Short mmCIF file of C-alpha atoms in Angstrom, two decimals:
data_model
loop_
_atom_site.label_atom_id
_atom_site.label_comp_id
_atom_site.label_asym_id
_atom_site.label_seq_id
_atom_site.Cartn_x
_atom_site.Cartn_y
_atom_site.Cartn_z
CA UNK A 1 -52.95 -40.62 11.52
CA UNK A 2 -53.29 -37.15 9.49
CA UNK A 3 -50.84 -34.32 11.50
CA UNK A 4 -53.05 -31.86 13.35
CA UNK A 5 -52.05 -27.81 11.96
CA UNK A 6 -50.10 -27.87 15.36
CA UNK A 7 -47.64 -30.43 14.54
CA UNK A 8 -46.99 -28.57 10.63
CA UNK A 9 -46.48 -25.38 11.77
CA UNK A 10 -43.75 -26.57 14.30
CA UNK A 11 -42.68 -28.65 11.83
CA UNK A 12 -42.36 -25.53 9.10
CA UNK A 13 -40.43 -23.33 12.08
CA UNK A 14 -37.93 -26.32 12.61
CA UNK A 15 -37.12 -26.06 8.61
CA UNK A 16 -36.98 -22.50 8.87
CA UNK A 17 -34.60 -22.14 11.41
CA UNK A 18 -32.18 -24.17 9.94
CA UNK A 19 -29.36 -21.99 8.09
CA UNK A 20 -29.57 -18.90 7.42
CA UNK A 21 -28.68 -18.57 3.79
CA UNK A 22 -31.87 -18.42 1.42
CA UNK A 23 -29.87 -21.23 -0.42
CA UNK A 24 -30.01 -23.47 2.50
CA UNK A 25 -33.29 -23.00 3.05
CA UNK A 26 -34.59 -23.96 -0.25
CA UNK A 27 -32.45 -26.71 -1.07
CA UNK A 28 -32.04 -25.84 -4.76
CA UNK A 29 -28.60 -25.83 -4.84
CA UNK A 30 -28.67 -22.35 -6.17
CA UNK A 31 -26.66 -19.40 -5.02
CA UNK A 32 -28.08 -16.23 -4.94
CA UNK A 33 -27.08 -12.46 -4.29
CA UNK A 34 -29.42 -9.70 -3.75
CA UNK A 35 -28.53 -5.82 -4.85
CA UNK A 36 -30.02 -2.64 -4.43
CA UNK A 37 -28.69 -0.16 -6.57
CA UNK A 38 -29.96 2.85 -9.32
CA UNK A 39 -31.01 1.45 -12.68
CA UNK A 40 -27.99 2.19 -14.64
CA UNK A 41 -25.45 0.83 -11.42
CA UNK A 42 -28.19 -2.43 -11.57
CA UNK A 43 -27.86 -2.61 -15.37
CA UNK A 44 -24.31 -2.91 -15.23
CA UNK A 45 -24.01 -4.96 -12.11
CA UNK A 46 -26.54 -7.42 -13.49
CA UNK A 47 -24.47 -7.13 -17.05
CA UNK A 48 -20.84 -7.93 -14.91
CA UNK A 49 -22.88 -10.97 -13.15
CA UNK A 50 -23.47 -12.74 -16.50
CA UNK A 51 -20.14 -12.13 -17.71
CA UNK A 52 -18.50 -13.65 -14.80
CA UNK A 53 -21.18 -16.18 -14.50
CA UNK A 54 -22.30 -17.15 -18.25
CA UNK A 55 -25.64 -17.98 -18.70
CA UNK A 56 -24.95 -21.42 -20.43
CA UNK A 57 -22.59 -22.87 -17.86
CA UNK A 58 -23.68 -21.38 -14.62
CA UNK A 59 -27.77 -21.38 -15.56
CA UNK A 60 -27.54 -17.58 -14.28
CA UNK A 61 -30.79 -15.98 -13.80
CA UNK A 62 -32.27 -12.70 -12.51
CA UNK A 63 -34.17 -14.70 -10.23
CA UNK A 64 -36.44 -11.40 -8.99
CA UNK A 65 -36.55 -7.33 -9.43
CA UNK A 66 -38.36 -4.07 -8.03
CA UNK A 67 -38.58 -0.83 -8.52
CA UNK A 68 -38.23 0.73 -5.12
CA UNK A 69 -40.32 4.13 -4.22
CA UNK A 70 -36.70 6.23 -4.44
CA UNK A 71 -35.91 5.29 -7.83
CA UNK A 72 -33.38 1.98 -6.65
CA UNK A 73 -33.62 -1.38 -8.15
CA UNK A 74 -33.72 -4.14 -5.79
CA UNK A 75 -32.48 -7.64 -7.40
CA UNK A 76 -31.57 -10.90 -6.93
CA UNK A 77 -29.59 -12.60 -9.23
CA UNK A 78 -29.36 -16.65 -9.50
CA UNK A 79 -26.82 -18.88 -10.50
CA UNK A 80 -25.31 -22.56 -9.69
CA UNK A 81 -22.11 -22.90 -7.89
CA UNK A 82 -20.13 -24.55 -10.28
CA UNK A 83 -20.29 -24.38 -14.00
CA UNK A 84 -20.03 -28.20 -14.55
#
């Protein structure tokens, strides 16, 4: 028997509850870290995270960006935990 919307959308709050991290949430094995900084401080942060994390052994990423109204650069880099 098909779920009725009821049953999904407690379902979807049980999942969402669980951890807190965005990792744990998604289950992508991913870790990420989210800055908000002015666009030369994000340009250099973002150019520090790939030399710490190297693209070709940690599949580092800038997962997501934004220009916020003041001027700031909100971003989330992406990378795996291990470089294995």
């Amino acid at each position: 028997m098909a779920d009725r919307p009821r049953d999904l959308a407690e379902r979807m709050a049980r999942r969402r509850k669980i951890g807190d991290r965005p990792a744990a949430r998604s289950g992508d094995g991913y870790l990420r870290e989210t800055f908000t900084l002015p666009r030369a401080a994000a340009r250099a942060r973002a150019e520090a995270f790939f030399a710490r994390y190297p693209k070709a052994g940690y599949m580092s990423v800038v997962e997501t960006w934004r220009e916020l109204p003041g001027g700031d650069i909100e971003f989330t880099m992406r990378r795996l935990p291990s470089a294995d």
